[in-house]
Structure formats: structure tokens, C-alpha cells
């Protein structure tokens, strides 16, 4: 989320069903067909081919994703509620201590949550979501209880403010400035996080007070926006507003209140969305994370109202971004902005791939997958999840990245426990807490297995538990075990990844099964399943190049779905990432990675295939080394290369 210097007074950004297929209900925020139908009041208006399971019905059992989830949970629990809500209480006049009691004041959170920052409060919305997602993912009551405490504190702030339901860490004047098209950061963006977090607290953690608070906030929003003309609204929407359309569509899905639907539709940004509806790529120079959440809202619009234009915009946007604006690891943007399509090689900088963008692209991807059940959506989801989102978190400290640099010789820069709170820290609280959500889907006949992550799925309506055991991607086989009291006839739709060019081995109870499908599809296995039935699925991985879409001589190296990075030393690495001038925090600036001149990034391959000049390291799964002319360079999965310089894209001679 970029800010511009105040000298020009410009601060706005550039820029199914769980219980039954019959109900066809939708979960709200980050929600997809099928989840938490008992919380929904509005049914789907469009055909759905794959329904989500409730996040509560999936448990990670071991491995990299579970470790990330646990580290993120510890971080969320380490932040006291008093510090989280301090800025909200200050805004409501609730933190004026008596003489001599200054030492009892909570220490404010720092970075973008500082009391002098116009975006303050956005992280608390993400924390509400993160705590709810952690509770859903683990069943650990400590997350629900902390979420309850945070909601209670916010409810007290709303009561004391007594402003028609308004709730924020900043005064309404920020919204007024936005409406007047005056200089202000992104107040509706911040409110979107609160709306989304409160919805998540209601849908995932069952907190009724959260819905009550949110409903009052919506009443305030209706009163605030009702007098505005279309011209005023469109001027207001030029500023970054996150996914306010998505948030209100999700609230409408819960309440069936037509006022909430009307609010969602007020956040239709014509200048951004009309070209996409017409099939026009209007992304060049646009602030990427200002755009992407709008399309998540468009997807929600299509699902809840049947608006075909919204479907067209969302689908065209996804295809455009993935095909023409995406790096090998699934991220996009340079200095937070899209650039000309098919110009990846010209934008390998130290400020590539804001992690929030990928967080929101995965949201959009899930919507599109439920509409069509096409393997390409699962393919992208795996690419971005394993390489970008998994790699966002430093396993040593638990802290997360804002950018993931593609510049040769750069390195990751991480947040701090309580003094950063960039947008990507907030979205990271969610991304790292909901890894179970896209592993499995279902239709009325069976289960889609989209991701190969050690986990347990309980499909209560069918009386079936599916246990997935694997060390993927360090091994190429995943094992699926059926647990059921009674024999059940059911289909399994096993994803056959497009990268698995050398074929597949499939066994059921030790017996080989012939596979006629091709990579980039689903293998359907239908039978009456009994307790203990075992499916073994093996997709051999191979080395491959992922060239930039504008220069075949600039390429990344991948092994199966895993992007590899060359480890090129730790010399002259320094500090964490401020990303903003400490004197003027509203002035954005880049980061000097001080890359040594001798960082190797050119490989002399002489036209030979990748298997001739990249060789596996014995005894070390997913480790390789280059053997071309010059010094040998060790390659590891990009998600593992932390606390050192690396190369993802190589110049090939």
C-alpha cells in the first residue's frame, strides 16, 4: 500500500454447503459456496460445480503449513487486547488517564498502527479475522476467547463514541475528507478490515456481538452515504477502499437486509470495473492491491445476485493477471503497481510482489474455482500458496515479508512483532491461519482433492473421514485413507497437475489403476468405499524452466510446482524493512539492498536442457546445484531461502 508525499497533498492510493447441497448458502467474508450455511440467509443465484467445506472440518496434521499456522497463532496471542484497541479508545476519548497514572497507559502499537498514522485500526480488523480463522483451523478455545475479548472492547468503544454506530481508530473527519476528494490515506480500506473481521468472528467463531456491532456500523454507513450523488461517490471511490463491496455483500448474505445489498452496490467503481467488463486490460500503472479486492467483491456480486457483468469482469481480470502480470512464484506488481502486460523481465526489482496482492488473488481464485471446477485455478492456487504465501513467513522469527524481491541478489525483509503492521502483516495474520481452506471441495457425488497437504477432512453429511498423509513436496506420493462406519459410494476427483508431464501412478488398496486423463485435469475414481481403503497417488516431479513472458533468455527454475532460488551469500545484509521514511512516514521510498557486484546471476547453458546443468544434491530432497561454467550455486525451494541473498530469475547464455 503506497503513500505519496504530503507536499502535494495526495494521500489516496493509485491507483455445498456445509450442511446440505439443497440450501446452496454462502459463507461471508473470504467465503465461498458451502461454508457455514447455518449463518447464511441468502442463497446462491448461480450454478456451482464445487462447494467448499467448512474450515472447521479440516485439520492440518503435520508439515510446513501447520508449522507456519502455529507460529502465526503465537504471534496473534502475544499481542494484548489493551494494545490492540488503544487507538480506538483514544479516538473515543476513553484513554485520558488521571494525574500520576500515565505509566498505566497501554503502549501503542507502532508502524502503520501508530497514533499518527491515518491507516491506524486496519490491523485490528485483520486480527479479528486471524483469531477466528485460527479457532476454525485448530478448535483451540484460546483463539475464540481472545476474539471475544477484542469484540467486547470494540463494542464498548462504539457505545462511548455514540455516533450512529460509527467505529474506528480515527475520527469521521477522515471519511468526510475522502467524500470531499481531499487528501487522506485510505479510510474505507481500514473500515473494510473491521467489517470483514467482525463477519469472520460471527461466521467462524459464533460471536453474535460481532454481528450486532457490524450491523450498527452498516447503519452509520447507510446514513453517511445516502445523500451522496453518483458523482460524489465515484470521486470517493478513486481512493483505495479495499473490498468494501465484498464486505457489504457478505453482510447481506448473513442478514438478507436489502440495505446491506444497496451499500455493496454503492461501492461499484466505474472507472476500474467497466473496462474489465468490456474485456479491456486497464491495469498498466494501476495500484494492484487497490484493484484486486474490487474484483473479489465482483465475484461475490455474481454469486449473490446473478450479475453476469460482474462474472465477466472477475474472470477476465483473473486471466489477465495470471497470464500477463504474474511472476514464477505466483505474485504480481512492481512497487505495488501493475505494469505493461508481458513485461516481466523489465520488472525484476527489489520491490516486486506485494504479498497482499497474492492474498487477494487467492481469494478470487477460490471463487472462480467453485464456479467451474477447472484445474487451472487449483494450479495457480498451488503455485502462489507454496512459493509466495508459504515463503512469506520467516521460520526463524515468525515475522513476515511485505515484498518478495525478484531482483538478483536481493533478500527478504521482515516485519517486527509490534512496530510494523504494514498491510501485508495484516493479511498475513489471515493467510497463515487458513491453510486448510482450499485443500478439498465437494459436489453432491464426491470430494475434490486439490492440494497435497497432510490433513484430515471430516465430511459429516456423508459419514466419511479422509486422511491425507504425505511429505509433499519433499516426496511425490500422497496417501489418502478412507474412514467410514458404513460402506459409502462416492467419487474422488484427484487433481492431475499440469506440471506433471511424466505421468502418474495411481493405486487403490495396492492395485494399480489405469489413468486415461491428461495433466491439467482431474482423475475420477468412483467406487463403494470401505473403512481403511487406501489410495496412493504419485506425480513424479521434473526440472523445468519458467521463462519470463517477454524474454525466453531470462528464466526461473522449478522442480514440479516448486520454484527454486539460488543461494548467493549473506554479505552486507542489513536491518529490517521500514519501507517508509522515519521522519515523514507518509513518504514512500524503496529499500537499498546494496547488492554486491559479484553476485552470480548469469548461467552459461549453451542451449542445453535444464537437466544437463542442474543436478540434485544427494540426500537432500528439493536441493540442487548448478553445474554450468563458473562457480556451482546451490538451489533450494524459494520458500526456504530466508535470511540470505538469492536469485530466482537467471540470465541464460
XYZ file of C-alpha atoms in Angstrom:
653
model
C 0.000 0.000 0.000
C 1.921 3.036 -1.232
C 1.614 6.519 0.213
C 2.565 9.683 -1.625
C 4.252 12.757 -0.188
C 2.032 15.208 1.623
C 3.836 18.073 -0.116
C 1.377 17.551 -2.958
C -1.437 16.730 -0.532
C -2.190 13.459 -2.237
C -2.582 10.569 0.229
C -5.057 8.344 -1.577
C -3.726 5.363 -3.453
C -3.323 4.979 -7.148
C -4.159 3.620 -8.398
C -22.148 -27.236 -0.724
C -22.703 -26.050 1.503
C -21.658 -27.482 4.832
C -24.987 -28.891 5.869
C -26.682 -29.659 2.565
C -26.381 -29.035 -1.149
C -30.042 -28.083 -1.218
C -29.558 -24.865 0.747
C -26.738 -23.619 -1.520
C -25.797 -20.987 1.071
C -22.650 -18.907 1.184
C -20.318 -18.021 3.960
C -19.484 -14.360 4.262
C -16.001 -12.829 4.235
C -13.412 -14.887 2.309
C -16.276 -17.178 1.836
C -17.190 -19.496 -0.801
C -20.113 -21.709 -1.692
C -20.792 -24.197 1.013
C -19.255 -22.903 4.209
C -21.171 -22.200 7.434
C -24.604 -22.371 5.849
C -26.268 -22.103 9.262
C -25.056 -18.480 9.370
C -26.451 -17.545 5.955
C -29.789 -16.040 4.961
C -29.247 -15.550 1.210
C -28.969 -18.467 -1.180
C -26.757 -18.650 -4.249
C -28.229 -17.430 -7.519
C -25.769 -19.113 -9.902
C -24.659 -22.648 -10.831
C -21.901 -24.042 -8.615
C -19.730 -27.021 -9.547
C -17.555 -27.319 -6.441
C -18.572 -26.439 -2.904
C -16.230 -25.508 -0.084
C -16.075 -27.418 3.139
C -16.238 -25.619 6.438
C -12.756 -24.699 7.583
C -13.700 -26.311 10.898
C -13.951 -29.690 9.144
C -10.307 -29.709 8.038
C -7.317 -30.165 10.321
C -3.693 -29.910 9.302
C -1.782 -32.809 10.820
C 1.912 -32.033 10.228
C 4.330 -30.294 7.927
C 5.328 -26.845 6.741
C 1.871 -25.311 6.633
C 0.960 -26.476 10.118
C 4.228 -25.035 11.447
C 3.504 -21.663 9.822
C -0.042 -21.688 11.201
C 1.211 -22.353 14.723
C 3.822 -19.593 14.579
C 1.205 -17.117 13.353
C -1.139 -18.166 16.142
C 1.519 -17.492 18.776
C 2.070 -14.031 17.328
C -1.643 -13.228 17.482
C -1.864 -14.421 21.076
C 1.192 -12.398 22.096
C -0.474 -9.045 21.358
C -2.508 -7.792 24.363
C -6.069 -6.664 23.672
C -5.338 -3.416 25.531
C -2.694 -2.538 22.968
C -4.848 -3.618 20.027
C -7.716 -1.297 20.959
C -5.665 1.581 22.369
C -6.047 3.815 19.312
C -9.793 3.079 19.196
C -10.141 4.138 22.824
C -8.118 7.286 22.229
C -10.428 8.194 19.338
C -13.420 7.768 21.649
C -11.828 9.842 24.443
C -11.599 6.791 26.688
C -7.857 6.877 27.417
C -7.380 10.118 29.318
C -5.624 8.944 32.478
C -5.834 10.642 35.845
C -2.797 12.527 37.102
C 0.006 10.190 38.025
C -1.344 7.197 36.110
C 0.449 7.720 32.803
C 2.574 4.655 33.452
C -0.583 2.541 33.318
C -1.345 3.573 29.760
C -1.015 0.715 27.238
C 1.940 1.048 24.924
C 0.555 1.923 21.483
C 1.281 -0.404 18.604
C 3.823 1.037 16.192
C 4.374 1.335 12.460
C 1.188 1.717 10.471
C -0.812 1.345 13.704
C 0.838 4.373 15.317
C -1.424 7.108 16.662
C -0.113 9.497 13.996
C -0.910 7.156 11.093
C -4.104 7.667 9.117
C -4.416 3.929 8.460
C -4.488 3.021 12.159
C -7.003 0.308 13.010
C -6.633 -1.754 9.832
C -4.538 -4.457 11.530
C -7.120 -4.954 14.269
C -9.653 -5.973 11.623
C -7.158 -8.495 10.263
C -6.540 -9.720 13.812
C -10.246 -10.337 14.297
C -10.163 -12.469 11.153
C -6.913 -14.156 12.109
C -8.187 -15.177 15.543
C -11.445 -16.504 14.039
C -9.533 -18.441 11.367
C -7.123 -19.870 13.924
C -10.083 -21.029 16.011
C -11.728 -22.621 12.983
C -8.465 -24.246 11.868
C -7.464 -25.657 15.250
C -10.511 -25.748 17.514
C -8.358 -24.159 20.241
C -10.650 -22.175 22.559
C -7.918 -19.686 23.394
C -8.388 -18.061 19.979
C -12.150 -17.786 20.386
C -11.804 -16.297 23.862
C -9.289 -13.701 22.731
C -11.530 -12.812 19.796
C -14.445 -12.427 22.216
C -12.378 -10.067 24.380
C -11.407 -7.952 21.389
C -15.013 -7.771 20.153
C -16.247 -6.785 23.626
C -13.680 -3.990 23.808
C -14.666 -2.678 20.378
C -18.329 -2.798 21.354
C -17.583 -0.562 24.325
C -15.755 1.902 22.068
C -18.742 2.003 19.702
C -21.078 2.686 22.636
C -18.941 5.524 24.000
C -18.425 7.090 20.562
C -22.213 7.184 20.159
C -22.010 8.317 16.519
C -24.850 6.416 14.818
C -22.850 3.171 15.007
C -19.544 4.541 13.689
C -16.499 2.605 14.905
C -12.893 3.287 14.030
C -9.498 4.247 15.429
C -9.701 7.599 13.606
C -12.365 10.347 13.530
C -15.141 10.541 10.945
C -13.357 13.548 9.518
C -11.214 11.097 7.536
C -14.318 9.764 5.800
C -15.524 13.318 5.201
C -12.207 14.192 3.580
C -12.478 11.100 1.375
C -16.007 12.061 0.298
C -14.777 15.569 -0.484
C -11.918 14.063 -2.553
C -9.440 15.723 -0.211
C -6.097 14.383 0.921
C -6.400 11.328 3.176
C -4.854 7.865 3.207
C -7.455 5.082 2.860
C -10.225 5.246 5.492
C -12.672 2.912 3.753
C -9.851 0.393 3.261
C -9.371 0.392 7.023
C -13.083 0.042 7.702
C -13.239 -2.867 5.266
C -10.858 -4.792 7.532
C -13.113 -4.160 10.528
C -16.268 -5.205 8.669
C -14.537 -8.328 7.380
C -13.087 -9.201 10.777
C -16.421 -8.845 12.534
C -18.103 -11.031 9.905
C -15.397 -13.656 10.411
C -15.887 -13.524 14.169
C -19.580 -14.200 13.653
C -19.304 -16.900 10.993
C -16.238 -18.781 12.221
C -16.410 -18.188 15.970
C -20.138 -17.702 16.522
C -19.807 -14.273 18.130
C -23.233 -12.637 17.962
C -21.979 -9.348 19.390
C -19.644 -9.035 16.403
C -22.621 -9.120 14.042
C -24.504 -6.613 16.210
C -21.551 -4.192 16.112
C -21.182 -4.625 12.364
C -24.892 -4.082 11.735
C -24.723 -0.787 13.632
C -21.679 0.205 11.572
C -23.672 -0.522 8.423
C -26.492 1.701 9.687
C -23.982 4.516 10.078
C -22.602 3.877 6.578
C -26.087 3.985 5.048
C -26.814 7.306 6.705
C -23.431 8.689 5.647
C -23.620 7.667 2.009
C -27.336 8.013 1.246
C -27.194 11.775 0.491
C -24.299 11.454 -1.970
C -24.726 11.821 -5.706
C -23.210 9.359 -8.170
C -20.559 11.955 -8.988
C -19.603 12.277 -5.320
C -19.495 8.505 -4.889
C -17.266 7.964 -7.893
C -14.851 10.654 -6.676
C -14.780 8.983 -3.276
C -14.072 5.601 -4.880
C -10.935 6.896 -6.585
C -9.276 6.424 -3.212
C -8.368 2.890 -2.148
C -11.330 1.275 -0.392
C -10.179 -2.319 -0.147
C -13.057 -4.743 -0.559
C -15.887 -2.685 0.926
C -18.173 -4.043 -1.799
C -17.188 -7.584 -0.778
C -17.714 -6.814 2.912
C -21.236 -5.497 2.378
C -22.168 -8.347 0.032
C -21.017 -10.746 2.745
C -23.012 -8.923 5.395
C -26.045 -9.063 3.111
C -25.517 -12.818 2.740
C -25.814 -13.109 6.524
C -28.680 -10.691 7.165
C -30.712 -10.629 3.914
C -31.125 -6.918 4.625
C -31.635 -5.047 1.313
C -29.868 -2.008 2.798
C -26.680 -4.046 3.009
C -27.036 -5.074 -0.630
C -27.524 -1.434 -1.578
C -24.371 -0.478 0.341
C -22.382 -3.115 -1.534
C -23.593 -1.782 -4.858
C -22.663 1.795 -3.898
C -19.022 0.690 -3.935
C -19.092 -0.066 -7.659
C -16.113 1.821 -9.101
C -16.979 2.503 -12.726
C -13.556 3.672 -13.907
C -11.925 0.455 -12.717
C -14.606 -2.110 -13.491
C -16.344 -1.052 -16.699
C -13.237 -1.622 -18.885
C -12.814 -5.107 -17.404
C -16.437 -5.908 -18.171
C -15.664 -4.960 -21.778
C -12.598 -7.224 -21.888
C -10.056 -4.381 -21.769
C -6.795 -4.695 -19.830
C -6.690 -1.374 -17.957
C -4.127 -2.448 -15.370
C -0.957 -0.702 -16.594
C 0.250 1.657 -13.809
C -2.737 0.812 -11.597
C -2.118 0.191 -7.910
C -2.521 -3.573 -7.797
C -3.972 -4.108 -4.344
C -6.461 -1.311 -4.920
C -7.798 -3.297 -7.888
C -7.808 -6.912 -6.761
C -10.240 -6.658 -3.790
C -12.762 -4.903 -6.037
C -12.854 -8.000 -8.226
C -13.323 -10.254 -5.190
C -16.381 -8.126 -4.491
C -17.489 -8.513 -8.106
C -17.259 -12.286 -7.730
C -19.475 -12.041 -4.656
C -21.937 -9.871 -6.548
C -22.260 -12.504 -9.263
C -22.834 -15.269 -6.730
C -25.482 -13.445 -4.711
C -27.328 -11.553 -7.452
C -26.505 -13.348 -10.724
C -24.905 -10.206 -12.202
C -23.239 -11.545 -15.362
C -21.192 -8.376 -15.895
C -19.572 -8.953 -12.517
C -18.694 -12.508 -13.529
C -17.190 -11.276 -16.803
C -15.080 -8.671 -15.029
C -13.814 -11.092 -12.378
C -12.951 -13.819 -14.884
C -11.267 -11.511 -17.390
C -9.273 -9.849 -14.624
C -8.032 -13.186 -13.235
C -6.980 -14.428 -16.668
C -5.237 -11.149 -17.431
C -3.291 -11.026 -14.178
C -2.260 -14.687 -14.169
C -1.329 -14.872 -17.847
C 0.288 -11.463 -18.346
C 1.287 -9.962 -14.990
C 2.445 -12.828 -12.763
C 5.931 -13.871 -11.687
C 7.029 -17.508 -11.395
C 6.125 -17.703 -7.698
C 2.559 -16.501 -8.238
C 2.964 -12.890 -7.133
C 2.486 -9.725 -9.172
C 3.291 -5.985 -9.295
C 6.413 -3.842 -9.119
C 6.453 -1.140 -6.436
C 2.854 -2.199 -5.773
C 1.704 -1.340 -9.294
C 0.816 -3.347 -12.350
C 2.851 -2.535 -15.423
C 2.531 -3.166 -19.151
C 1.383 -6.734 -19.847
C 4.070 -9.268 -20.746
C 6.979 -7.183 -19.468
C 8.111 -9.358 -16.567
C 11.837 -9.280 -17.461
C 11.825 -5.478 -17.277
C 10.456 -5.509 -13.735
C 12.744 -7.777 -11.741
C 13.299 -5.302 -8.922
C 13.611 -5.277 -5.147
C 10.016 -4.121 -4.714
C 8.119 -6.858 -6.524
C 5.122 -8.896 -5.451
C 3.383 -7.183 -2.569
C 2.117 -10.129 -0.535
C -1.357 -8.615 -0.029
C -1.871 -8.926 -3.772
C -1.411 -12.679 -3.674
C -3.605 -12.984 -0.576
C -6.403 -11.321 -2.537
C -5.689 -13.203 -5.779
C -6.135 -16.471 -3.870
C -9.487 -15.241 -2.579
C -10.586 -14.510 -6.124
C -9.212 -17.841 -7.341
C -11.328 -19.773 -4.864
C -14.486 -18.084 -6.099
C -13.685 -18.874 -9.719
C -12.858 -22.490 -8.946
C -16.254 -23.077 -7.335
C -17.967 -21.831 -10.499
C -16.195 -24.150 -12.933
C -14.043 -26.686 -11.025
C -11.302 -26.132 -13.639
C -7.866 -27.434 -12.732
C -6.157 -24.207 -13.838
C -7.481 -22.420 -10.775
C -6.129 -25.093 -8.443
C -2.852 -24.935 -10.384
C -2.442 -21.219 -9.736
C -3.532 -21.617 -6.131
C -0.788 -24.190 -5.540
C 1.805 -22.053 -7.324
C 1.070 -18.962 -5.237
C 0.481 -20.792 -1.958
C 3.649 -22.897 -1.914
C 6.003 -20.355 -3.377
C 4.748 -16.957 -2.209
C 2.442 -17.292 0.799
C 4.328 -20.153 2.468
C 7.550 -18.252 1.844
C 6.196 -15.007 3.303
C 6.910 -16.143 6.857
C 10.416 -16.438 8.256
C 10.502 -19.800 10.079
C 13.159 -18.489 12.473
C 11.302 -15.432 13.787
C 7.729 -15.947 12.599
C 7.788 -12.482 11.045
C 6.546 -11.816 7.503
C 7.504 -10.023 4.289
C 5.898 -7.082 2.565
C 7.615 -7.554 -0.804
C 9.272 -10.693 -2.150
C 12.067 -9.278 -4.316
C 12.783 -10.744 -7.740
C 15.973 -8.703 -8.188
C 19.020 -10.940 -8.364
C 20.955 -10.729 -5.116
C 18.199 -9.129 -3.040
C 16.831 -10.693 0.113
C 13.636 -10.776 2.136
C 12.936 -8.088 4.725
C 10.714 -8.941 7.659
C 8.300 -7.210 9.967
C 8.766 -6.727 13.701
C 6.488 -8.148 16.428
C 4.792 -4.858 17.326
C 6.325 -1.981 15.332
C 5.461 -2.625 11.665
C 1.846 -3.582 10.939
C 2.070 -2.999 7.228
C -0.880 -4.153 5.149
C 0.970 -7.423 4.471
C 1.365 -8.058 8.194
C -2.410 -7.826 8.496
C -3.226 -10.020 5.520
C -0.525 -12.407 6.783
C -2.483 -12.913 10.002
C -5.170 -14.395 7.754
C -3.127 -16.141 5.043
C -1.028 -18.020 7.575
C -4.123 -19.054 9.567
C -6.363 -20.633 6.922
C -4.216 -23.123 5.019
C -6.922 -25.774 5.206
C -9.494 -23.866 3.205
C -8.547 -24.890 -0.348
C -7.283 -28.463 0.044
C -10.691 -30.065 -0.526
C -14.012 -29.199 -2.191
C -17.067 -31.319 -2.962
C -20.117 -31.714 -5.140
C -23.120 -33.944 -4.458
C -21.185 -37.023 -5.642
C -17.766 -36.724 -4.115
C -14.609 -34.925 -2.999
C -12.119 -32.843 -4.963
C -8.540 -33.240 -3.722
C -6.819 -30.058 -4.911
C -3.735 -29.727 -2.735
C -1.328 -32.281 -1.332
C -1.062 -31.167 2.292
C -1.088 -33.514 5.318
C -4.579 -33.112 6.700
C -7.801 -34.717 7.850
C -11.184 -33.925 6.312
C -14.461 -34.818 8.001
C -17.495 -34.855 5.681
C -20.166 -35.227 8.313
C -23.103 -35.418 5.929
C -21.602 -38.469 4.219
C -20.195 -40.016 7.379
C -16.719 -40.051 5.811
C -13.305 -39.002 7.055
C -10.473 -38.632 4.544
C -6.933 -38.653 5.898
C -4.150 -37.369 3.652
C -0.604 -38.354 4.599
C 2.368 -37.024 2.643
C 5.668 -35.197 2.906
C 4.922 -33.377 -0.344
C 6.714 -31.614 -1.932
C 9.743 -33.429 -0.499
C 8.134 -36.650 -1.717
C 5.999 -37.188 -4.777
C 3.423 -39.565 -3.288
C 0.360 -38.717 -1.253
C -1.719 -41.351 0.545
C -5.455 -40.978 1.109
C -7.151 -43.233 3.659
C -10.921 -43.588 3.942
C -12.521 -43.886 7.350
C -16.228 -44.733 7.455
C -18.550 -46.804 9.586
C -20.634 -47.920 6.619
C -19.713 -48.533 3.009
C -20.293 -45.342 1.002
C -20.476 -44.883 -2.760
C -18.548 -41.772 -3.631
C -16.315 -40.246 -6.273
C -12.845 -38.887 -5.637
C -11.683 -36.192 -8.042
C -7.905 -36.291 -7.817
C -6.132 -33.302 -9.260
C -3.716 -34.183 -12.060
C -1.396 -31.142 -12.102
C -0.470 -29.546 -15.404
C 3.215 -29.652 -14.380
C 3.139 -33.492 -14.040
C 4.261 -34.088 -17.611
C 5.829 -37.503 -16.979
C 2.592 -39.144 -15.889
C 1.026 -40.506 -12.742
C 0.886 -43.726 -10.750
C -2.408 -44.486 -9.040
C -3.105 -47.422 -6.718
C -6.209 -48.369 -4.753
C -5.554 -50.850 -1.958
C -2.230 -51.696 -3.587
C -3.677 -52.428 -7.015
C -2.655 -50.246 -9.957
C -5.426 -48.268 -11.627
C -5.166 -47.197 -15.258
C -5.324 -43.432 -15.783
C -6.603 -42.076 -19.097
C -6.744 -38.399 -18.153
C -4.053 -35.892 -19.110
C -2.170 -33.352 -16.958
C -4.274 -30.293 -16.219
C -7.429 -32.256 -15.363
C -8.962 -34.467 -12.672
C -8.761 -38.234 -12.287
C -12.142 -39.564 -11.214
C -12.190 -42.690 -9.063
C -15.679 -43.969 -8.246
C -16.495 -46.972 -6.099
C -18.107 -48.042 -2.867
C -15.525 -47.148 -0.250
C -14.992 -49.153 2.915
C -13.215 -48.315 6.118
C -9.444 -48.450 5.639
C -9.399 -48.184 1.853
C -6.118 -46.646 0.714
C -5.429 -44.527 -2.375
C -1.806 -43.881 -3.330
C -1.124 -41.128 -5.829
C 2.332 -40.380 -7.238
C 3.247 -37.489 -9.537
C 6.969 -37.551 -10.412
C 8.465 -34.072 -10.421
C 10.870 -32.866 -13.077
C 13.064 -29.838 -13.545
C 11.684 -27.159 -15.838
C 12.256 -23.550 -16.803
C 9.719 -20.776 -16.351
C 10.834 -18.077 -18.799
C 9.638 -14.511 -18.459
C 6.767 -13.804 -20.823
C 8.818 -11.287 -22.802
C 12.307 -12.827 -22.856
C 12.989 -16.584 -23.085
C 16.608 -15.988 -22.018
C 15.516 -14.764 -18.580
C 14.003 -17.631 -16.628
C 13.305 -19.128 -13.227
C 13.976 -22.782 -12.429
C 11.274 -25.005 -10.948
C 11.018 -28.602 -9.808
C 7.447 -29.695 -10.262
C 5.408 -26.860 -8.702
C 8.299 -25.585 -6.572
C 10.266 -22.526 -7.667
C 13.960 -22.821 -6.826
C 16.192 -19.972 -5.686
C 19.961 -19.803 -5.844
C 21.664 -19.103 -2.526
C 24.250 -16.372 -3.132
C 25.520 -15.366 0.298
C 24.849 -13.022 3.188
C 27.352 -10.239 2.629
C 26.352 -6.704 3.605
C 22.788 -7.568 4.579
C 21.247 -5.065 6.948
C 18.249 -4.484 9.106
C 14.531 -4.897 8.809
C 12.370 -3.036 6.321
C 10.986 0.361 7.312
C 9.535 0.927 3.810
C 8.656 4.446 4.902
C 10.763 7.453 5.812
C 11.107 7.599 9.622
C 10.945 11.409 9.520
C 7.944 11.618 7.201
C 6.085 8.267 7.458
C 3.761 9.276 4.634
C 6.643 9.415 2.149
C 7.156 6.035 0.491
C 10.624 5.040 -0.567
C 12.392 1.937 -1.782
C 14.996 -0.116 0.028
C 18.707 -0.223 -0.786
C 19.697 -3.895 -0.901
C 23.350 -2.915 -1.548
C 23.809 -5.881 -3.862
C 27.472 -6.779 -4.401
C 28.701 -6.524 -7.972
C 29.889 -10.124 -7.997
C 26.518 -11.748 -7.305
C 26.223 -14.565 -9.874
C 23.046 -14.419 -11.930
C 24.232 -15.469 -15.398
C 24.312 -19.147 -16.386
C 26.198 -20.313 -19.463
C 23.967 -23.167 -20.629
C 24.821 -23.138 -24.369
C 21.299 -24.188 -25.303
C 21.417 -27.391 -23.258
C 18.336 -28.711 -21.432
C 17.982 -27.783 -17.758
C 18.716 -31.340 -16.606
C 22.234 -31.018 -18.074
C 23.214 -28.080 -15.886
C 21.099 -28.505 -12.752
C 21.735 -31.637 -10.687
C 20.149 -32.933 -7.459
C 22.104 -32.832 -4.206
C 22.329 -36.355 -2.844
C 20.437 -36.971 0.389
C 18.777 -33.553 0.403
C 15.264 -33.547 -1.118
C 14.492 -30.498 -3.255
C 18.117 -29.315 -3.147
C 20.023 -28.900 -6.411
C 23.160 -27.247 -7.702
C 24.147 -25.652 -10.976
C 26.981 -27.278 -12.912
C 27.351 -24.812 -15.769
C 30.569 -22.942 -16.418
C 31.597 -20.955 -13.380
C 31.039 -21.432 -9.670
C 28.479 -24.033 -8.566
C 25.398 -22.488 -6.934
C 23.096 -24.313 -4.548
C 19.373 -24.156 -5.347
C 16.666 -24.580 -2.701
C 12.905 -24.050 -2.748
C 12.195 -20.336 -2.757
C 10.005 -20.732 0.325
C 13.022 -21.999 2.298
C 15.595 -19.366 1.354
C 15.442 -16.928 4.270
C 17.981 -14.627 5.893
C 20.230 -14.575 2.814
C 20.560 -13.212 -0.692
C 19.094 -15.210 -3.561
C 18.483 -15.369 -7.300
C 15.141 -16.513 -8.769
C 15.420 -15.282 -12.364
C 18.621 -16.104 -14.258
C 20.125 -14.692 -17.405
C 20.750 -17.685 -19.667
C 23.554 -17.604 -22.236
